[in-house]
C-alpha angles and dihedrals in degrees: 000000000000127000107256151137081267094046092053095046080106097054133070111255098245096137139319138281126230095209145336107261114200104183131348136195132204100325106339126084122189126198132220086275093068090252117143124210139193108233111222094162098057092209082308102311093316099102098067096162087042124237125332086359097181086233091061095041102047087044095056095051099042090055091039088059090062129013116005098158147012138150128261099260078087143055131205129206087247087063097046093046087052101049090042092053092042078060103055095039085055100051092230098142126206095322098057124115132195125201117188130225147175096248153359095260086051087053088048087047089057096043087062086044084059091045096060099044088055091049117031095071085069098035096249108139108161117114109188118213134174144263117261098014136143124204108156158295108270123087095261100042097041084045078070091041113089100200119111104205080062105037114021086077096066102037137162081090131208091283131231090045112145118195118206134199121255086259124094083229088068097046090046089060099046094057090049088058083069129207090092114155101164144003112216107200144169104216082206117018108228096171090056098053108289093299126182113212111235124281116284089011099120094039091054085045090056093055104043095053091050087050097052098039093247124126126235122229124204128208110216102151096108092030101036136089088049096306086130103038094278146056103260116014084223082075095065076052100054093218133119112229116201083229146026129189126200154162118138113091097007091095090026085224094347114114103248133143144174163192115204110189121198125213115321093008091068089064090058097093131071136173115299098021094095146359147159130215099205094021112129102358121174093247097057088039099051080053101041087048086047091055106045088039093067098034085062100033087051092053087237100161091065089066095041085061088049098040099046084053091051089046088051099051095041097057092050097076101071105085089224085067113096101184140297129270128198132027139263109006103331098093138180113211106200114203118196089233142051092259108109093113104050082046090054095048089041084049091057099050094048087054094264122136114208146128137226110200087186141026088264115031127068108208112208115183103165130168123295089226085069106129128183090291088058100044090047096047105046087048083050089055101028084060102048085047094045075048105057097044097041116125101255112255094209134114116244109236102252 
């Protein structure tokens, strides 16, 4: 069945599709027409072994062959080796906690929730987020989201939520204004276009939270599991947050989310304050160890760092290419002029999968598993694409 207005009468309109895919493998998906396409997107930088990877697959069916659900009066050994290797790739020490989720937005909910327990006993309610971030869909979490065309819709908003400017100045004020509990922060803005906060930012950030008792809380769900080139993007910073938030490529395709405290956070919840049905379940943790297992077993982390560069270098070339943001293989993509959108289409119908989150930044986040074959292929199609769109460079005859 195509994709069409007739074939959506059942869904919500809530946007619209590009085509109707139907399998994928590695990193190619076809749809129900026959038409391959590279996947550069990778669902959004969640399939990060791309698609059918043997590892997934074998993990799903041996689990569901045993344990899929059950509630959280229990625990299973795939949710305690998850929690205790979330721990270790984190660097939390002993004192760590993890807590597992369905998404990244759930994990973001969770993050206000321990906001609030840190600051409401002194009164201290603010929680500072960032222009330009994105942190969700639900109340909690789009309360944390400054942007009006989401949020606007569904006020009256989470209240107490400061947003501050992309400048240390501006942190630094915010912080004087006092009543801070929590910073919320994207250490790389993936929503907004694949944008790096300013040098130093985070740092300052650390130690203004620490000074004013406050915790900072960082967002990985789009940058963590290895998207950057390791693990946590907190690590390229050389800080310790007091929280870190993730989903995304933790399941590579597998719904999976969660909350990693450091240190005193992880003594915040108590029975009662927070819980999850399907959180955790054997079924999402035997996939989510499977994959981190091999990407770490395989040494993949390692190729996300060369790839990313080879993707870098290779995009620079085209003269409608401005620069790269990000690291690893989350990657902004700058054009010198307003024509994401009509690249990203030209890049579909040539059998290219990529995004462009604003009017001037393509936003590639593809499997760690890519090789040569992937990498030439995607800059073949990507510059017939950036081609065909290009603001045309001749005079006009007079």
């Amino acid at each position: 069945m195509t994709w069409n207005d007739d074939a959506a009468r059942d869904l919500m309109s809530l946007g619209g599709r590009l085509a109707l895919l139907t399998h994928g493998e590695g990193s190619w998906v076809h749809d129900d027409e026959g038409r391959r396409y590279l996947d550069f997107l990778g669902g959004i930088a969640v399939n990060c072994l791309g698609h059918a990877h043997p590892v997934f697959v074998d993990a799903v069916a041996r689990q569901a062959a045993t344990l899929a659900h059950v509630s959280n009066y229990f625990a299973t050994p795939g949710q305690l080796e998850l929690a205790a290797r979330l721990k270790r790739l984190a660097g939390t020490g002993e004192r760590g906690r993890v807590f597992l989720a369905n998404s990244g937005t759930e994990a973001n909910e969770m993050a206000v929730k321990l906001a609030r327990l840190h600051g409401n006993p002194d009164g201290r309610t603010t929680i500072l987020v960032v222009e330009g971030a994105f942190h969700g869909r639900t109340m909690g979490a789009l309360s944390l989201t400054p942007k009006a065309a989401y949020r606007d819709p569904f006020l009256p908003a989470v209240p107490d939520v400061v947003t501050v400017q992309r400048s240390v100045e501006s942190l630094e004020q915010a912080f004087a204004a006092g009543g801070v509990a929590a910073m919320i922060v994207e250490p790389i803005q993936g929503e907004a276009g694949v944008v790096e906060l300013p040098e130093g930012f985070l740092a300052r950030a650390r130690e203004l939270t620490a000074e004013h008792g406050a915790l900072l809380i960082l967002d990985e769900v789009q940058t963590g599991s290895g998207r950057t080139g390791t693990w946590f993007a907190f690590q390229r910073e050389g800080i310790v947050p007091d929280a870190v938030t993730l989903a995304k490529s933790i399941g590579a395709g597998f719904p999976l989310g969660a909350l990693i405290t450091f240190g005193a956070a992880s003594e915040l919840f108590y029975p009662g304050t927070h819980n999850s049905t399907f959180g955790g379940n054997p079924l999402a943790s035997a996939v989510a160890n499977a994959v981190l297992g091999h990407i770490e077993d395989e040494g993949l982390l390692d190729n996300v760092n060369a790839r990313g560069a080879q993707l870098r270098s290779g995009v620079a070339q085209h003269p409608l290419v401005a620069g790269t943001t990000g690291a690893g293989l989350l990657i902004g993509i700058r054009l010198a002029a307003p024509v994401a959108a009509a690249a990203r289409q030209a890049a579909h119908e040539r059998g290219l999968i990529i995004n462009a989150p604003t009017d001037d930044v393509i936003r590639i986040a593809p499997a760690y598993t890519i090789g040569d074959a992937e990498v030439t292929e995607f800059l073949t199609l990507f510059t017939a694409a950036l081609d065909a769109v290009a603001p045309s460079t001749k005079e006009t005859p007079a």
